[in-house]
CSV table of C-alpha atoms and ligand atoms in Angstrom, one decimal:
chain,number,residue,atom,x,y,z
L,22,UNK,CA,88.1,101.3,119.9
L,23,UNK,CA,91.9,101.6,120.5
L,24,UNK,CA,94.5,101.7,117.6
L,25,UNK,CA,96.8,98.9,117.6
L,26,UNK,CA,99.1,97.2,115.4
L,27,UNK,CA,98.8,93.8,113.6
L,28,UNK,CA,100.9,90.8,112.5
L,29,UNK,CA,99.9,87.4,111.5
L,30,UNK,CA,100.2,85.3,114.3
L,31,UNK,CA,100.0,81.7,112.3
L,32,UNK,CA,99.0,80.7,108.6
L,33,UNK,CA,97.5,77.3,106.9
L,34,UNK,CA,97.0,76.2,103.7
L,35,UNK,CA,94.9,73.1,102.3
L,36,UNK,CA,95.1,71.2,99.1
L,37,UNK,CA,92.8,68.9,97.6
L,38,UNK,CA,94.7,64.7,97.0
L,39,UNK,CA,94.0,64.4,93.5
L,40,UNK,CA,96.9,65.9,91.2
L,41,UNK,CA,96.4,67.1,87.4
L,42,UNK,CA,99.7,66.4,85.2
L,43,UNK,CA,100.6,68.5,82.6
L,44,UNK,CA,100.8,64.9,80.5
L,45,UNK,CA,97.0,64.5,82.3
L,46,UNK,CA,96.2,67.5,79.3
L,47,UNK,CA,97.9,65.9,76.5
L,48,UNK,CA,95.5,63.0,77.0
L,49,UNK,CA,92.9,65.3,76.5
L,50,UNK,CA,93.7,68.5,74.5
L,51,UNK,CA,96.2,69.7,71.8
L,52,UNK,CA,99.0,70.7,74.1
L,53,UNK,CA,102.2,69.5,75.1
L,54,UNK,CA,104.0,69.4,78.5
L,55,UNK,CA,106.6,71.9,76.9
L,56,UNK,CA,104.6,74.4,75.6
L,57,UNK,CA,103.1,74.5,79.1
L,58,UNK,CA,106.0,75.0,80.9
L,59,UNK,CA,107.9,77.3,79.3
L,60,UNK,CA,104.6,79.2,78.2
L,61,UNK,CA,103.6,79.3,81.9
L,62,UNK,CA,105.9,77.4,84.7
L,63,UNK,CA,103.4,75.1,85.9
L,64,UNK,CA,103.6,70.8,86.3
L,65,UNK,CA,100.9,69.7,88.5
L,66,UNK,CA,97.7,71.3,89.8
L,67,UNK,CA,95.5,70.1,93.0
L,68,UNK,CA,91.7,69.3,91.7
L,69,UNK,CA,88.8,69.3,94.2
L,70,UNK,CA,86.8,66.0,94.6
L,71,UNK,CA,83.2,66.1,93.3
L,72,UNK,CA,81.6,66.8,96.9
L,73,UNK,CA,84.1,68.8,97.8
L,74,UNK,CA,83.2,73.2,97.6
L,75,UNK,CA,85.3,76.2,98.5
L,76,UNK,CA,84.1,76.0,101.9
L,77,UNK,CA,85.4,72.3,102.6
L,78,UNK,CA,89.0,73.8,101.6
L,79,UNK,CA,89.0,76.8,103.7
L,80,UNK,CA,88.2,75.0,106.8
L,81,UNK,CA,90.8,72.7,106.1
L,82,UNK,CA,93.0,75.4,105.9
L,83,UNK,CA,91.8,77.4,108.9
L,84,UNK,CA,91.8,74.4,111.1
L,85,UNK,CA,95.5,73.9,109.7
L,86,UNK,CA,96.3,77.5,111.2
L,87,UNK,CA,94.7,77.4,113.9
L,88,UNK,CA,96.5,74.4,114.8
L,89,UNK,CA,99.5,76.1,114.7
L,90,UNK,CA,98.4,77.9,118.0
L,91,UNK,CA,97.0,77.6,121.0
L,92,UNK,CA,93.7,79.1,119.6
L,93,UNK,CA,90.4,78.0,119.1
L,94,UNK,CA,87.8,79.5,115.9
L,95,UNK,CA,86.0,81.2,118.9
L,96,UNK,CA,89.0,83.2,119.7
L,97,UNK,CA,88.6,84.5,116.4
L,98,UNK,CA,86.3,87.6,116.2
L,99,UNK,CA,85.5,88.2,112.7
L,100,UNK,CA,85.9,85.4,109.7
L,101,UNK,CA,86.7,87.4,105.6
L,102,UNK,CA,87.0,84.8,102.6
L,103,UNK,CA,88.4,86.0,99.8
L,104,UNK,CA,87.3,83.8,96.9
L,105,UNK,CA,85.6,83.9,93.2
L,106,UNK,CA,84.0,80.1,93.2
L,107,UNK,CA,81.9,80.9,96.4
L,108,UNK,CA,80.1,77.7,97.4
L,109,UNK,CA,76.8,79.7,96.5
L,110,UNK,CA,75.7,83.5,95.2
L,111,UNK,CA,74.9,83.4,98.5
L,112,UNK,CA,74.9,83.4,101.8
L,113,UNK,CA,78.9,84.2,102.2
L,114,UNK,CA,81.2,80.7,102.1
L,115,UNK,CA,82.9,82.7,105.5
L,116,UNK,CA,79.5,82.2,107.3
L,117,UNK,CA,78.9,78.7,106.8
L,118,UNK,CA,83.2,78.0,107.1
L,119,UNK,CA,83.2,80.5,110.5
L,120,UNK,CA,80.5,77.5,111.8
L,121,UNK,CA,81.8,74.2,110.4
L,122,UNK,CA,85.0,75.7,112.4
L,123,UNK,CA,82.8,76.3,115.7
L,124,UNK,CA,82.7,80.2,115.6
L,125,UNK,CA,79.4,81.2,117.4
L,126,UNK,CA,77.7,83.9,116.0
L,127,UNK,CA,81.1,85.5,114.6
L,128,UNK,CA,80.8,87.9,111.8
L,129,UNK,CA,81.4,86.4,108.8
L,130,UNK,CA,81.9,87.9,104.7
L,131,UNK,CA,83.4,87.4,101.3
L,132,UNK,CA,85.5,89.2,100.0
L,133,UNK,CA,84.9,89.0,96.0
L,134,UNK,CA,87.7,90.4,93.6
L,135,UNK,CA,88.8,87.6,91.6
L,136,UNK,CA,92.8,86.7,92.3
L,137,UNK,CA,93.3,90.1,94.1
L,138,UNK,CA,91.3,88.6,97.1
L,139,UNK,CA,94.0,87.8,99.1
L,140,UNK,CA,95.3,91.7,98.8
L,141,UNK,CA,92.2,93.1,99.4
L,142,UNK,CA,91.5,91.1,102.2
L,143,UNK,CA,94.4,91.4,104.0
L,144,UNK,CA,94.6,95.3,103.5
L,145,UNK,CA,90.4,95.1,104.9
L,146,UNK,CA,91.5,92.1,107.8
L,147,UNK,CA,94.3,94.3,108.9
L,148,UNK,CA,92.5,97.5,108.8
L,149,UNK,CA,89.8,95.9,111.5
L,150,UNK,CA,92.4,95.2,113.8
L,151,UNK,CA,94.5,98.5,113.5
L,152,UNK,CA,91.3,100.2,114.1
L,153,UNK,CA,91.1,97.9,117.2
L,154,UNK,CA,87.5,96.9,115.9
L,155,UNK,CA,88.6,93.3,116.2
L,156,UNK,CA,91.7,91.4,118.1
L,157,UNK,CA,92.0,88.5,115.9
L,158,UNK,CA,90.2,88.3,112.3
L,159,UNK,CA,91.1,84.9,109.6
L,160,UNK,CA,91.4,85.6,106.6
L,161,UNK,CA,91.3,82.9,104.0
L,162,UNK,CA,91.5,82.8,100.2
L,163,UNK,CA,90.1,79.6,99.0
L,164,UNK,CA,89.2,78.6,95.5
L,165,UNK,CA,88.0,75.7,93.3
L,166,UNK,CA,88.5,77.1,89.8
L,167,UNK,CA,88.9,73.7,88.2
L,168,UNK,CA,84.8,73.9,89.0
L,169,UNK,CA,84.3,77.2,86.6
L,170,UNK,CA,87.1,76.0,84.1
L,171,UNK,CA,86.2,74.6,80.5
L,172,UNK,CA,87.9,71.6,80.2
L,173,UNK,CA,87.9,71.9,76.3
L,174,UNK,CA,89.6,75.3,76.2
L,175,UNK,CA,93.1,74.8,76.1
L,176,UNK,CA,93.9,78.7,76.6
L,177,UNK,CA,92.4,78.6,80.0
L,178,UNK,CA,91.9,74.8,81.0
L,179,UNK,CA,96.2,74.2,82.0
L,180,UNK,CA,96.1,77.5,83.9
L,181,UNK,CA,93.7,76.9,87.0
L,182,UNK,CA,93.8,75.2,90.2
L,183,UNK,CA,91.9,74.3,93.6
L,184,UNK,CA,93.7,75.2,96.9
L,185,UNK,CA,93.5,77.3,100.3
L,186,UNK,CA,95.5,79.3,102.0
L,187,UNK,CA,94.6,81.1,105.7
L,188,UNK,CA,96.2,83.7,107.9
L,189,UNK,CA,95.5,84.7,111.5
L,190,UNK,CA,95.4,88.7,111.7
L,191,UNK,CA,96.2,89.5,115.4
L,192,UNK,CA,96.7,92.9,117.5
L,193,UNK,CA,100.6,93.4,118.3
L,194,UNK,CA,102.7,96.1,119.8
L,195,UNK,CA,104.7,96.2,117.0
L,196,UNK,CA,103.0,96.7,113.4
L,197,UNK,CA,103.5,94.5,110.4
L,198,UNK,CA,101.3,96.5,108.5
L,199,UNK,CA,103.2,99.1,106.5
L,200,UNK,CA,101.3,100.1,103.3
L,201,UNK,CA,98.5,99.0,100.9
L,202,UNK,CA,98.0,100.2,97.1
L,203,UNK,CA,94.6,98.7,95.5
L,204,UNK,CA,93.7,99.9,92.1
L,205,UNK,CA,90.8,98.5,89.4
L,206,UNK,CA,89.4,99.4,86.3
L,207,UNK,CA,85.9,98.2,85.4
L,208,UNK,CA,86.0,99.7,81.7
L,209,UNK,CA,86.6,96.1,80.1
L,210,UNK,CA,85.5,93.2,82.9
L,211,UNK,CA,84.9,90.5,79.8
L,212,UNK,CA,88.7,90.4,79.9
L,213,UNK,CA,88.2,88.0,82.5
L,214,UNK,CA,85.2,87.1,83.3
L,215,UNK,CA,82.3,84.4,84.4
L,216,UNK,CA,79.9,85.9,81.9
L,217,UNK,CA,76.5,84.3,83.0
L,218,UNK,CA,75.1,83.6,86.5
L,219,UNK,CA,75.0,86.6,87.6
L,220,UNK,CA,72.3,90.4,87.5
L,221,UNK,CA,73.2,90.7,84.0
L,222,UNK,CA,72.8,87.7,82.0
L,223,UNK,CA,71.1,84.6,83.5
L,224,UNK,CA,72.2,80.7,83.0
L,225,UNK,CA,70.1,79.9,80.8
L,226,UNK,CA,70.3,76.4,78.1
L,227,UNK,CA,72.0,78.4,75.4
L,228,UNK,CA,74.3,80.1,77.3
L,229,UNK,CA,75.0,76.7,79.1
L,230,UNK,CA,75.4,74.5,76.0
L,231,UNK,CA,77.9,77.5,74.8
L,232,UNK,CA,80.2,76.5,77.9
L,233,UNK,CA,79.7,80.5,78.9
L,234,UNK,CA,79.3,79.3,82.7
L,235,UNK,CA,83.4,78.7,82.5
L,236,UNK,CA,86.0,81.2,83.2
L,237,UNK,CA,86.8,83.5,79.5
L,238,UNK,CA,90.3,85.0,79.1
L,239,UNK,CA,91.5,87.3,77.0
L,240,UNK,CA,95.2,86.0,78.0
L,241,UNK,CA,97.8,88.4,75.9
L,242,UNK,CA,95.7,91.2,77.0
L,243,UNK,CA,95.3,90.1,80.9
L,244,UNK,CA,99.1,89.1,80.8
L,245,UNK,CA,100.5,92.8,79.6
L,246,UNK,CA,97.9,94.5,81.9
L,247,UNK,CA,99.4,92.3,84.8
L,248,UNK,CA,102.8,92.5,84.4
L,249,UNK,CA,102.5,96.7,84.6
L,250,UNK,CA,100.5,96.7,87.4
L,251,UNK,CA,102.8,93.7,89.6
L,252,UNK,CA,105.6,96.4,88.9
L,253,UNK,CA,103.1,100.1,89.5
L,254,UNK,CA,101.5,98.6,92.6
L,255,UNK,CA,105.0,97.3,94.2
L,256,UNK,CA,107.0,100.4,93.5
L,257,UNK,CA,103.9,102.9,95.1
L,258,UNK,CA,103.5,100.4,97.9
L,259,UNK,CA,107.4,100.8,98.9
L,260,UNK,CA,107.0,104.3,98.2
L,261,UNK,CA,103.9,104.7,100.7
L,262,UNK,CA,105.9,102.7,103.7
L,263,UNK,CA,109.6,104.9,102.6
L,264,UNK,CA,111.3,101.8,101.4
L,265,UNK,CA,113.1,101.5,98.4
L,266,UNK,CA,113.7,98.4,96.0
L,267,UNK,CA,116.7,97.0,97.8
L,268,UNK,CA,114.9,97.2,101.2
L,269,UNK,CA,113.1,94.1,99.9
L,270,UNK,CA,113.2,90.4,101.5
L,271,UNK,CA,110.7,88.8,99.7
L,272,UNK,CA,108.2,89.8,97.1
L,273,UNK,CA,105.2,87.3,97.9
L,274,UNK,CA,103.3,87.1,94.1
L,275,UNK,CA,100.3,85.6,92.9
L,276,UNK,CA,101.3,82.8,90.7
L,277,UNK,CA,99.5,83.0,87.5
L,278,UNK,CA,102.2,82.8,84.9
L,279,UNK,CA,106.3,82.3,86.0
L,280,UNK,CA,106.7,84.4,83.0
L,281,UNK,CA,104.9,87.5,84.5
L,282,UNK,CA,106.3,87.1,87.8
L,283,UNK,CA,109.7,86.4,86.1
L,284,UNK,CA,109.6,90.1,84.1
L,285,UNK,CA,108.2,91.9,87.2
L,286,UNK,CA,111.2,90.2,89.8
L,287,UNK,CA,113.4,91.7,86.7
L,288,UNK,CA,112.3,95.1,86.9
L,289,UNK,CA,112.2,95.2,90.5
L,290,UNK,CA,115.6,93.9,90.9
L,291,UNK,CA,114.9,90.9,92.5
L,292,UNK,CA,117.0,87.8,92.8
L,293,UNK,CA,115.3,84.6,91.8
L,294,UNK,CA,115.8,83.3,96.3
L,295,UNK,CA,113.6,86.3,97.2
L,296,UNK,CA,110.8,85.6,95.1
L,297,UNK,CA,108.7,83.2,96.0
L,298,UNK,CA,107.2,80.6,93.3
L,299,UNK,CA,105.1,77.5,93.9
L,300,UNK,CA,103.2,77.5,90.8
L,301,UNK,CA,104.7,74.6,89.0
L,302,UNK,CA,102.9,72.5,91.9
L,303,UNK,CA,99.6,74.6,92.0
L,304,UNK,CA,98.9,76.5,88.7
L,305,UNK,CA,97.1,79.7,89.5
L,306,UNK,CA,94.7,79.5,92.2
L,307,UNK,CA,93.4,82.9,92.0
L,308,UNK,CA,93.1,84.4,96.0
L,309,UNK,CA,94.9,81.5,97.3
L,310,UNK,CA,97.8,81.4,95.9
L,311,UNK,CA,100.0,84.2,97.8
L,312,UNK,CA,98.2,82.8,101.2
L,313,UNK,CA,99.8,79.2,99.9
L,314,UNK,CA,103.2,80.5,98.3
L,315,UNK,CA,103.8,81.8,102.0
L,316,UNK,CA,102.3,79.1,104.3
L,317,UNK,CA,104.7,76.8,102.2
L,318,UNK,CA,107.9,79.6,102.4
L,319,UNK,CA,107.1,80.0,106.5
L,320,UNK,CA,107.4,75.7,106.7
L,321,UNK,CA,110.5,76.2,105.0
L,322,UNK,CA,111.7,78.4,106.8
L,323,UNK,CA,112.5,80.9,104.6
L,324,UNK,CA,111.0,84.2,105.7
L,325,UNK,CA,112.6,85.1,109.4
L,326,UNK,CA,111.7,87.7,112.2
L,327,UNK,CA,112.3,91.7,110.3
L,328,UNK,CA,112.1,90.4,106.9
L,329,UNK,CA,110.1,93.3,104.8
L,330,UNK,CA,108.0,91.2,102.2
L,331,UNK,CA,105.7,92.6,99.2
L,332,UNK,CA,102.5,90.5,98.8
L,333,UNK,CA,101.5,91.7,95.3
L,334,UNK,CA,98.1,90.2,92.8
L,335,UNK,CA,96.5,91.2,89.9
L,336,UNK,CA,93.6,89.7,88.6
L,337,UNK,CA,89.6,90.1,87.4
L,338,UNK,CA,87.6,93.4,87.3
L,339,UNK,CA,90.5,93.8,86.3
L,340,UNK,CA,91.9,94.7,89.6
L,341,UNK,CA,95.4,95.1,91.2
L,342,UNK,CA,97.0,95.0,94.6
L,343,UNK,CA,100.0,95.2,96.9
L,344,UNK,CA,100.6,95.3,100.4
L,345,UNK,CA,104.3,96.1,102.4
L,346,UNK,CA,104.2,93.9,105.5
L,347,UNK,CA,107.1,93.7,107.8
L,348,UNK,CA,107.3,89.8,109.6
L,349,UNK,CA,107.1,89.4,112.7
L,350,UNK,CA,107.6,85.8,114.2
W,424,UT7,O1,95.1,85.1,87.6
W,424,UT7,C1,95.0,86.2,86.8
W,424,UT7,C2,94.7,86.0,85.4
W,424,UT7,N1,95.5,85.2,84.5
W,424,UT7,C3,96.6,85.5,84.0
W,424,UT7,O2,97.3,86.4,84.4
W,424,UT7,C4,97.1,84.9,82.7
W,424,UT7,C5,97.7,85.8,81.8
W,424,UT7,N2,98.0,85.3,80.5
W,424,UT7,C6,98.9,84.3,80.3
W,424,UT7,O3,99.4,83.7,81.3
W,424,UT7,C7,99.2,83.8,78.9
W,424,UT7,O4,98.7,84.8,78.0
W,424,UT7,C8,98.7,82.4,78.6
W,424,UT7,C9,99.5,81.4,79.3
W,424,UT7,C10,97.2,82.3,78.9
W,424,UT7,C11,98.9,82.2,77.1
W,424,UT7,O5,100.3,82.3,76.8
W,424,UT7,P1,100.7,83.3,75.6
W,424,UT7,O6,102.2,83.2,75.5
W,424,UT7,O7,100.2,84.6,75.8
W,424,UT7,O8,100.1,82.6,74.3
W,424,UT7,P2,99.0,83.2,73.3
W,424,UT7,O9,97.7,83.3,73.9
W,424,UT7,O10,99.6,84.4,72.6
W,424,UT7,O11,99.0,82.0,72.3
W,424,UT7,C12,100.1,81.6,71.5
W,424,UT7,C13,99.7,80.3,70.7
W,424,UT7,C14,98.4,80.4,70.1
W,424,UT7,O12,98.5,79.7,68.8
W,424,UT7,P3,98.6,80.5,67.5
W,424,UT7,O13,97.5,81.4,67.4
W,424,UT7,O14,99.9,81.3,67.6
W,424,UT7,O15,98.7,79.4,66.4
W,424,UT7,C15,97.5,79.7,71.0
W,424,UT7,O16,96.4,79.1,70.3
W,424,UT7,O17,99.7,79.2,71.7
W,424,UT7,C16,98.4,78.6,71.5
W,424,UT7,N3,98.0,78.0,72.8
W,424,UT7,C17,98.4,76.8,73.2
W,424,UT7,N4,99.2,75.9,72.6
W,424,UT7,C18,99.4,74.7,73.2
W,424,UT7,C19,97.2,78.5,73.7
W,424,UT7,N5,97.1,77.7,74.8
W,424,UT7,C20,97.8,76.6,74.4
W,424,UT7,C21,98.1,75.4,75.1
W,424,UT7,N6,98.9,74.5,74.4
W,424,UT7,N7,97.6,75.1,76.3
């Protein structure tokens, strides 16, 4: 084992065809388009297809990064998916996606902590490859939340979307990796939380016909709570890597509500061109969202060679994250 640097050498993203409108919801539930967007920024969201699972979107994304190299999946040494709508309990979506991508044998887990995946995954993805445990690891965050969403509920049905995002962790001379800050608190999980399904309460016919197998939010409470810790876990994670506010290119967030990005750009003194928002075409697609906002931002060609960047989430457990990553083209 040999300590190395890292940087993300390339970075896909998948979403599924079929588009959900803001109007699509006033077809079907006692909103408006207006209320939607300036309660929450989003237009459209991608839906997965019936036979389509988590898995389906990650590879799709995977094989979208990959082909931004010269690599193959068995150049890859270790698969992580980050994701809360696993295809099953188990086994881990990142064994059966490391083989649908032709991975022999690789080792392969998920990486469960609701929309915080993605920060959590890259701060465990990069730390393999630091250590010099692995040269090249993929981390994906992939999601299919429309599956766990109740269609009915109109506090929590405009929110969620279906998408992928994936990133190739590589060894490099220089280091991209400047500084994590994770963070959770357990004390309340049915803030946000699939209730049933799980060790503690099975899925059983009442619990079903009460629509308890769909995501529950308490949204004033998970919105206060998230705005705090965008702003706690970006300000420690400049602190850890020496860099002050003004040292920042980007801030990278996950998109679950413009208005909670918007407050926490404020306090951190970022103009609306540094901060990076896609969520009027994806609604909040819990660990795939950052992974997307910066596949699409890269394609742009927005983020150049040097830029220091703040990927920073929030989400169930409840749980928090941010990580200080210098680019590296
Ligand atoms: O990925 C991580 C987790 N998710 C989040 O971070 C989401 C955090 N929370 C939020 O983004 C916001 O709390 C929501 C978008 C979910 C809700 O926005 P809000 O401004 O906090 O609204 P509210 O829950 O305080 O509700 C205000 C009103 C209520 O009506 P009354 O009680 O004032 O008559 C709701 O019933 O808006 C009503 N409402 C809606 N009205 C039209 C709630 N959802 C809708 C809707 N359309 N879709």
């Amino acid at each position: 084992m040999s300590a190395t640097g890292v940087k993300i050498a390339a970075v896909g993203r998948y979403a599924p065809e079929r588009i959900v409108t803001n109007a699509d919801f006033e077809k079907t539930l006692e909103t408006s388009d207006e209320w939607i967007v300036t309660r929450t920024g989003m237009k459209r969201r991608h839906y997965a297809a019936p036979e389509q699972a988590t898995s389906d979107l990650a590879i799709a994304a995977a094989r979208d990064a990959l082909s931004r190299t010269n690599l193959t999946a068995q150049d890859i040494d270790c698969f992580i998916v980050a994701t809360a709508t696993p295809d099953y309990p188990f086994p881990a979506t990142a064994c059966i996606v490391a083989s649908a991508l032709g991975a022999i044998d690789k080792p392969a887990f998920d990486i469960e902590i609701a929309c915080s995946g993605f920060i959590y995954g890259l701060t465990v993805g990069s730390s393999l490859v630091r250590a010099g445990v692995y040269r090249r690891v993929m981390l994906i965050g992939a999601e299919t939340l429309s599956k766990i969403t109740n269609q009915k509920d109109r506090g929590t049905a405009i929110l969620f979307g279906d998408g992928a995002g994936a990133v190739i962790l590589e060894a490099s001379e220089t280091d991209s990796f400047l500084s994590s800050e994770l963070g959770s608190d357990g004390m309340k999980p049915e803030l946000l939380q699939v209730a049933i399904g799980g060790s503690r309460r099975a899925a059983d016919a009442a619990a079903l016909d009460a629509g308890e197998q769909f995501i529950r939010m308490e949204g004033r409470e998970v919105f206060k709570f998230a705005v705090t810790k965008m702003i706690d876990a970006t300000d420690v994670a400049l602190r850890k890597a020496n860099l002050e506010k003004g040292d920042l290119d980007f801030l990278i967030p996950h998109q679950a509500n413009r208005r909670i990005i918007d407050a926490a750009a404020k306090y951190l003194e970022m103009p609306p061109e540094k901060v990076l928002v896609n969520i009027e075409e994806y609604g909040n697609t819990s660990a795939a969202s950052i992974p997307l906002a910066l596949s699409e931002a890269l394609d742009a060609g927005r983020i150049k060679d040097g830029d220091t960047i703040v990927f920073v989430g929030f989400g169930g457990g409840l749980s928090w994250g941010a990580v200080c990553w210098k680019w590296v083209a």
